[in-house]
Structures are given as structure tokens and as C-alpha cells.
Amino acid sequence: MSDPSQISRLDKLRVTREYLAYQVQRMDQTIRDLEAAERQERRRAELARADQGWKIQPKQGEVPPVLHRGGCAVFGAKDGHRLNRTEARLAVTHETYIVKCEICTPETGLLPE
């Protein structure tokens, strides 16, 4: 007859399986947390990159195109054409065709280095 104080092999395996299932759940949660953190970091990097650039608000009727900083809330179009520093400098040299936003003052980022 078996000793009642002894845990059977089957019970040991069940306990081990429960523990391993718990570990898998914890690992899955850690993976989800890390994936979410990576997505947030990628988004922050995209926003920072967009804020550093410039964009042009297209001409609307008689209003000429307007140059904005990438993060300007006045013209928040995400699909607008992004400009690099050289393109933005060229744009401000043609002030008769393109005006600068008075809110975000895009020319401040175009000062000579």
C-alpha cells in the first residue's frame, strides 16, 4: 500500500504542468508588454522625425502655399509632402510663391548652422 503522505507521480506532473502553464502566461504577457513598448518607441521616433521636418500646405484658392514645421498643429495633414532642410530653405527663398506660417515660424529651423 502506498504512503498517503507521498505525492503520486501523476500529481507531481499535474503540478509541474500548472507551473509551466503559469510561466508561459507570464512570458506571453512580457512579450505583449515589450511589443507595446516597441510600438510606442517607434511612434515617438516617427513623431520626433516629423517635428524636425517641414511640410507645405497646398494653395487654397487665392491663398498661396504655406510652409509649416513638421509638428505644426495649424496644418496637421499627415499625408502632406514632407521637406528636408535643403528643400525648405529653397521654399523660403521664393517668398512670392510660398508664405511662412506665423504660428510655427518654420524659418527658425532654417537658420545657417
GROMACS .gro file of N, CA and C in nm:
model
  339
    1MET      N    1   0.083  -0.116   0.000
    1MET     CA    2   0.000   0.000   0.000
    1MET      C    3   0.089   0.124   0.000
    2SER      N    4   0.044   0.229  -0.073
    2SER     CA    5   0.127   0.348  -0.084
    2SER      C    6   0.108   0.438   0.038
    3ASP      N    7   0.213   0.513   0.065
    3ASP     CA    8   0.213   0.605   0.178
    3ASP      C    9   0.128   0.728   0.142
    4PRO      N   10   0.023   0.761   0.221
    4PRO     CA   11  -0.063   0.875   0.188
    4PRO      C   12   0.010   1.009   0.196
    5SER      N   13   0.123   1.016   0.263
    5SER     CA   14   0.197   1.142   0.271
    5SER      C   15   0.279   1.166   0.145
    6GLN      N   16   0.294   1.065   0.063
    6GLN     CA   17   0.370   1.077  -0.061
    6GLN      C   18   0.279   1.133  -0.172
    7ILE      N   19   0.335   1.219  -0.255
    7ILE     CA   20   0.261   1.273  -0.369
    7ILE      C   21   0.284   1.179  -0.487
    8SER      N   22   0.177   1.143  -0.553
    8SER     CA   23   0.189   1.049  -0.665
    8SER      C   24   0.261   1.116  -0.782
    9ARG      N   25   0.315   1.035  -0.867
    9ARG     CA   26   0.385   1.083  -0.986
    9ARG      C   27   0.288   1.164  -1.072
   10LEU      N   28   0.165   1.119  -1.085
   10LEU     CA   29   0.064   1.188  -1.164
   10LEU      C   30   0.036   1.327  -1.106
   11ASP      N   31   0.023   1.337  -0.975
   11ASP     CA   32   0.000   1.466  -0.911
   11ASP      C   33   0.119   1.559  -0.931
   12LYS      N   34   0.242   1.504  -0.921
   12LYS     CA   35   0.362   1.585  -0.945
   12LYS      C   36   0.362   1.641  -1.087
   13LEU      N   37   0.324   1.558  -1.183
   13LEU     CA   38   0.321   1.603  -1.322
   13LEU      C   39   0.214   1.710  -1.342
   14ARG      N   40   0.100   1.695  -1.276
   14ARG     CA   41  -0.005   1.795  -1.288
   14ARG      C   42   0.039   1.929  -1.230
   15VAL      N   43   0.104   1.924  -1.116
   15VAL     CA   44   0.155   2.047  -1.054
   15VAL      C   45   0.261   2.112  -1.143
   16THR      N   46   0.349   2.030  -1.195
   16THR     CA   47   0.454   2.082  -1.285
   16THR      C   48   0.391   2.145  -1.408
   17ARG      N   49   0.288   2.080  -1.464
   17ARG     CA   50   0.221   2.134  -1.582
   17ARG      C   51   0.154   2.268  -1.550
   18GLU      N   52   0.090   2.279  -1.436
   18GLU     CA   53   0.027   2.405  -1.395
   18GLU      C   54   0.132   2.516  -1.382
   19TYR      N   55   0.245   2.481  -1.322
   19TYR     CA   56   0.353   2.580  -1.305
   19TYR      C   57   0.405   2.624  -1.441
   20LEU      N   58   0.427   2.529  -1.532
   20LEU     CA   59   0.477   2.564  -1.665
   20LEU      C   60   0.374   2.648  -1.742
   21ALA      N   61   0.246   2.617  -1.728
   21ALA     CA   62   0.141   2.697  -1.792
   21ALA      C   63   0.144   2.840  -1.739
   22TYR      N   64   0.164   2.852  -1.608
   22TYR     CA   65   0.176   2.985  -1.546
   22TYR      C   66   0.296   3.060  -1.606
   23GLN      N   67   0.408   2.991  -1.619
   23GLN     CA   68   0.528   3.053  -1.676
   23GLN      C   69   0.504   3.098  -1.820
   24VAL      N   70   0.434   3.017  -1.898
   24VAL     CA   71   0.403   3.053  -2.037
   24VAL      C   72   0.313   3.177  -2.039
   25GLN      N   73   0.215   3.184  -1.951
   25GLN     CA   74   0.128   3.301  -1.943
   25GLN      C   75   0.209   3.426  -1.910
   26ARG      N   76   0.299   3.414  -1.814
   26ARG     CA   77   0.383   3.529  -1.776
   26ARG      C   78   0.472   3.572  -1.892
   27MET      N   79   0.531   3.473  -1.963
   27MET     CA   80   0.617   3.505  -2.076
   27MET      C   81   0.536   3.571  -2.187
   28ASP      N   82   0.416   3.521  -2.214
   28ASP     CA   83   0.330   3.582  -2.316
   28ASP      C   84   0.298   3.727  -2.280
   29GLN      N   85   0.270   3.752  -2.152
   29GLN     CA   86   0.242   3.889  -2.109
   29GLN      C   87   0.365   3.978  -2.124
   30THR      N   88   0.481   3.926  -2.091
   30THR     CA   89   0.605   4.003  -2.106
   30THR      C   90   0.628   4.036  -2.253
   31ILE      N   91   0.604   3.940  -2.341
   31ILE     CA   92   0.620   3.964  -2.485
   31ILE      C   93   0.522   4.073  -2.530
   32ARG      N   94   0.396   4.065  -2.488
   32ARG     CA   95   0.299   4.168  -2.525
   32ARG      C   96   0.342   4.306  -2.474
   33ASP      N   97   0.393   4.312  -2.351
   33ASP     CA   98   0.439   4.439  -2.295
   33ASP      C   99   0.556   4.496  -2.375
   34LEU      N  100   0.651   4.411  -2.410
   34LEU     CA  101   0.767   4.457  -2.487
   34LEU      C  102   0.728   4.500  -2.628
   35GLU      N  103   0.635   4.428  -2.689
   35GLU     CA  104   0.588   4.468  -2.822
   35GLU      C  105   0.519   4.603  -2.816
   36ALA      N  106   0.439   4.626  -2.713
   36ALA     CA  107   0.371   4.755  -2.697
   36ALA      C  108   0.473   4.867  -2.676
   37ALA      N  109   0.576   4.839  -2.596
   37ALA     CA  110   0.681   4.939  -2.572
   37ALA      C  111   0.755   4.971  -2.702
   38GLU      N  112   0.782   4.870  -2.783
   38GLU     CA  113   0.848   4.893  -2.912
   38GLU      C  114   0.761   4.977  -3.004
   39ARG      N  115   0.631   4.948  -3.008
   39ARG     CA  116   0.540   5.027  -3.092
   39ARG      C  117   0.538   5.173  -3.046
   40GLN      N  118   0.534   5.195  -2.915
   40GLN     CA  119   0.534   5.332  -2.863
   40GLN      C  120   0.664   5.404  -2.897
   41GLU      N  121   0.775   5.334  -2.885
   41GLU     CA  122   0.905   5.395  -2.916
   41GLU      C  123   0.914   5.430  -3.064
   42ARG      N  124   0.866   5.339  -3.150
   42ARG     CA  125   0.865   5.367  -3.294
   42ARG      C  126   0.779   5.489  -3.324
   43ARG      N  127   0.664   5.497  -3.259
   43ARG     CA  128   0.574   5.611  -3.280
   43ARG      C  129   0.638   5.741  -3.233
   44ARG      N  130   0.703   5.737  -3.116
   44ARG     CA  131   0.773   5.857  -3.065
   44ARG      C  132   0.882   5.901  -3.163
   45ALA      N  133   0.956   5.805  -3.216
   45ALA     CA  134   1.062   5.837  -3.312
   45ALA      C  135   1.005   5.897  -3.440
   46GLU      N  136   0.892   5.842  -3.487
   46GLU     CA  137   0.828   5.896  -3.608
   46GLU      C  138   0.780   6.039  -3.584
   47LEU      N  139   0.720   6.063  -3.467
   47LEU     CA  140   0.673   6.198  -3.435
   47LEU      C  141   0.789   6.296  -3.423
   48ALA      N  142   0.897   6.253  -3.361
   48ALA     CA  143   1.015   6.340  -3.346
   48ALA      C  144   1.072   6.373  -3.484
   49ARG      N  145   1.079   6.274  -3.570
   49ARG     CA  146   1.131   6.296  -3.706
   49ARG      C  147   1.040   6.391  -3.782
   50ALA      N  148   0.909   6.372  -3.768
   50ALA     CA  149   0.814   6.459  -3.837
   50ALA      C  150   0.823   6.603  -3.785
   51ASP      N  151   0.841   6.619  -3.654
   51ASP     CA  152   0.852   6.753  -3.596
   51ASP      C  153   0.976   6.826  -3.644
   52GLN      N  154   1.079   6.753  -3.678
   52GLN     CA  155   1.204   6.815  -3.720
   52GLN      C  156   1.199   6.859  -3.866
   53GLY      N  157   1.106   6.806  -3.942
   53GLY     CA  158   1.098   6.840  -4.084
   53GLY      C  159   1.007   6.958  -4.109
   54TRP      N  160   0.972   6.976  -4.233
   54TRP     CA  161   0.882   7.083  -4.276
   54TRP      C  162   0.778   7.022  -4.368
   55LYS      N  163   0.669   7.093  -4.385
   55LYS     CA  164   0.565   7.049  -4.477
   55LYS      C  165   0.500   7.170  -4.542
   56ILE      N  166   0.441   7.147  -4.657
   56ILE     CA  167   0.377   7.256  -4.730
   56ILE      C  168   0.227   7.233  -4.737
   57GLN      N  169   0.154   7.334  -4.694
   57GLN     CA  170   0.009   7.331  -4.707
   57GLN      C  171  -0.022   7.380  -4.848
   58PRO      N  172  -0.092   7.301  -4.927
   58PRO     CA  173  -0.118   7.340  -5.066
   58PRO      C  174  -0.197   7.470  -5.078
   59LYS      N  175  -0.183   7.533  -5.193
   59LYS     CA  176  -0.256   7.655  -5.224
   59LYS      C  177  -0.405   7.629  -5.216
   60GLN      N  178  -0.477   7.725  -5.157
   60GLN     CA  179  -0.622   7.713  -5.146
   60GLN      C  180  -0.684   7.841  -5.201
   61GLY      N  181  -0.739   7.831  -5.320
   61GLY     CA  182  -0.797   7.949  -5.385
   61GLY      C  183  -0.690   8.053  -5.411
   62GLU      N  184  -0.708   8.171  -5.355
   62GLU     CA  185  -0.611   8.280  -5.372
   62GLU      C  186  -0.500   8.276  -5.268
   63VAL      N  187  -0.514   8.191  -5.167
   63VAL     CA  188  -0.414   8.182  -5.061
   63VAL      C  189  -0.297   8.098  -5.113
   64PRO      N  190  -0.176   8.154  -5.111
   64PRO     CA  191  -0.060   8.079  -5.162
   64PRO      C  192  -0.025   7.962  -5.069
   65PRO      N  193   0.060   7.872  -5.116
   65PRO     CA  194   0.105   7.761  -5.029
   65PRO      C  195   0.172   7.817  -4.904
   66VAL      N  196   0.161   7.742  -4.794
   66VAL     CA  197   0.218   7.787  -4.666
   66VAL      C  198   0.317   7.683  -4.617
   67LEU      N  199   0.435   7.729  -4.577
   67LEU     CA  200   0.538   7.641  -4.521
   67LEU      C  201   0.518   7.630  -4.370
   68HIS      N  202   0.516   7.506  -4.320
   68HIS     CA  203   0.498   7.480  -4.177
   68HIS      C  204   0.610   7.392  -4.125
   69ARG      N  205   0.633   7.395  -3.994
   69ARG     CA  206   0.717   7.295  -3.928
   69ARG      C  207   0.642   7.163  -3.932
   70GLY      N  208   0.714   7.053  -3.925
   70GLY     CA  209   0.651   6.922  -3.933
   70GLY      C  210   0.546   6.897  -3.826
   71GLY      N  211   0.564   6.954  -3.709
   71GLY     CA  212   0.470   6.930  -3.600
   71GLY      C  213   0.366   7.039  -3.581
   72CYS      N  214   0.355   7.130  -3.676
   72CYS     CA  215   0.260   7.242  -3.662
   72CYS      C  216   0.117   7.190  -3.659
   73ALA      N  217   0.042   7.234  -3.559
   73ALA     CA  218  -0.097   7.191  -3.544
   73ALA      C  219  -0.191   7.266  -3.637
   74VAL      N  220  -0.146   7.379  -3.691
   74VAL     CA  221  -0.232   7.456  -3.781
   74VAL      C  222  -0.262   7.374  -3.907
   75PHE      N  223  -0.161   7.309  -3.960
   75PHE     CA  224  -0.179   7.222  -4.076
   75PHE      C  225  -0.133   7.084  -4.035
   76GLY      N  226  -0.226   7.004  -3.984
   76GLY     CA  227  -0.191   6.874  -3.929
   76GLY      C  228  -0.199   6.760  -4.026
   77ALA      N  229  -0.200   6.787  -4.156
   77ALA     CA  230  -0.212   6.679  -4.254
   77ALA      C  231  -0.092   6.585  -4.244
   78LYS      N  232  -0.122   6.458  -4.227
   78LYS     CA  233  -0.015   6.358  -4.219
   78LYS      C  234   0.033   6.317  -4.357
   79ASP      N  235  -0.053   6.332  -4.456
   79ASP     CA  236  -0.017   6.288  -4.591
   79ASP      C  237   0.052   6.397  -4.672
   80GLY      N  238   0.067   6.514  -4.614
   80GLY     CA  239   0.129   6.623  -4.687
   80GLY      C  240   0.274   6.592  -4.724
   81HIS      N  241   0.322   6.662  -4.824
   81HIS     CA  242   0.459   6.640  -4.870
   81HIS      C  243   0.558   6.692  -4.766
   82ARG      N  244   0.648   6.607  -4.722
   82ARG     CA  245   0.750   6.646  -4.624
   82ARG      C  246   0.871   6.700  -4.699
   83LEU      N  247   0.931   6.800  -4.640
   83LEU     CA  248   1.051   6.860  -4.698
   83LEU      C  249   1.169   6.841  -4.605
   84ASN      N  250   1.287   6.823  -4.663
   84ASN     CA  251   1.408   6.822  -4.582
   84ASN      C  252   1.458   6.967  -4.569
   85ARG      N  253   1.566   6.985  -4.498
   85ARG     CA  254   1.618   7.120  -4.471
   85ARG      C  255   1.649   7.196  -4.600
   86THR      N  256   1.714   7.132  -4.695
   86THR     CA  257   1.752   7.198  -4.821
   86THR      C  258   1.627   7.242  -4.898
   87GLU      N  259   1.529   7.153  -4.907
   87GLU     CA  260   1.406   7.187  -4.978
   87GLU      C  261   1.333   7.302  -4.910
   88ALA      N  262   1.329   7.301  -4.777
   88ALA     CA  263   1.261   7.407  -4.703
   88ALA      C  264   1.334   7.540  -4.722
   89ARG      N  265   1.467   7.537  -4.724
   89ARG     CA  266   1.542   7.661  -4.748
   89ARG      C  267   1.511   7.718  -4.886
   90LEU      N  268   1.504   7.631  -4.985
   90LEU     CA  269   1.468   7.676  -5.119
   90LEU      C  270   1.327   7.734  -5.121
   91ALA      N  271   1.237   7.672  -5.048
   91ALA     CA  272   1.098   7.720  -5.044
   91ALA      C  273   1.089   7.861  -4.987
   92VAL      N  274   1.164   7.891  -4.882
   92VAL     CA  275   1.154   8.024  -4.822
   92VAL      C  276   1.223   8.129  -4.906
   93THR      N  277   1.310   8.089  -4.998
   93THR     CA  278   1.373   8.189  -5.086
   93THR      C  279   1.273   8.238  -5.190
   94HIS      N  280   1.167   8.165  -5.212
   94HIS     CA  281   1.063   8.204  -5.308
   94HIS      C  282   0.941   8.256  -5.234
   95GLU      N  283   0.961   8.361  -5.157
   95GLU     CA  284   0.854   8.413  -5.072
   95GLU      C  285   0.734   8.465  -5.151
   96THR      N  286   0.752   8.493  -5.279
   96THR     CA  287   0.638   8.539  -5.358
   96THR      C  288   0.543   8.423  -5.386
   97TYR      N  289   0.592   8.301  -5.379
   97TYR     CA  290   0.510   8.183  -5.407
   97TYR      C  291   0.468   8.109  -5.282
   98ILE      N  292   0.551   8.108  -5.180
   98ILE     CA  293   0.524   8.033  -5.057
   98ILE      C  294   0.539   8.127  -4.938
   99VAL      N  295   0.438   8.128  -4.851
   99VAL     CA  296   0.446   8.209  -4.730
   99VAL      C  297   0.477   8.118  -4.611
  100LYS      N  298   0.527   8.179  -4.505
  100LYS     CA  299   0.563   8.102  -4.385
  100LYS      C  300   0.451   8.114  -4.281
  101CYS      N  301   0.425   8.005  -4.214
  101CYS     CA  302   0.325   8.003  -4.108
  101CYS      C  303   0.370   8.098  -3.996
  102GLU      N  304   0.277   8.180  -3.951
  102GLU     CA  305   0.310   8.275  -3.844
  102GLU      C  306   0.303   8.211  -3.706
  103ILE      N  307   0.244   8.092  -3.698
  103ILE     CA  308   0.231   8.024  -3.570
  103ILE      C  309   0.356   7.942  -3.537
  104CYS      N  310   0.397   7.858  -3.631
  104CYS     CA  311   0.511   7.768  -3.602
  104CYS      C  312   0.645   7.826  -3.648
  105THR      N  313   0.643   7.937  -3.716
  105THR     CA  314   0.763   8.005  -3.766
  105THR      C  315   0.871   7.907  -3.816
  106PRO      N  316   0.845   7.846  -3.931
  106PRO     CA  317   0.936   7.744  -3.983
  106PRO      C  318   1.075   7.795  -4.017
  107GLU      N  319   1.089   7.924  -4.039
  107GLU     CA  320   1.221   7.976  -4.076
  107GLU      C  321   1.322   7.967  -3.961
  108THR      N  322   1.274   7.957  -3.836
  108THR     CA  323   1.369   7.948  -3.724
  108THR      C  324   1.453   7.822  -3.732
  109GLY      N  325   1.402   7.718  -3.790
  109GLY     CA  326   1.480   7.595  -3.805
  109GLY      C  327   1.568   7.595  -3.927
  110LEU      N  328   1.562   7.703  -4.004
  110LEU     CA  329   1.639   7.708  -4.128
  110LEU      C  330   1.756   7.804  -4.121
  111LEU      N  331   1.784   7.853  -4.001
  111LEU     CA  332   1.897   7.944  -3.985
  111LEU      C  333   2.026   7.872  -4.019
  112PRO      N  334   2.124   7.943  -4.073
  112PRO     CA  335   2.252   7.878  -4.105
  112PRO      C  336   2.314   7.814  -3.983
  113GLU      N  337   2.379   7.702  -4.007
  113GLU     CA  338   2.442   7.628  -3.895
  113GLU      C  339   2.578   7.681  -3.863
   0.00000   0.00000   0.00000
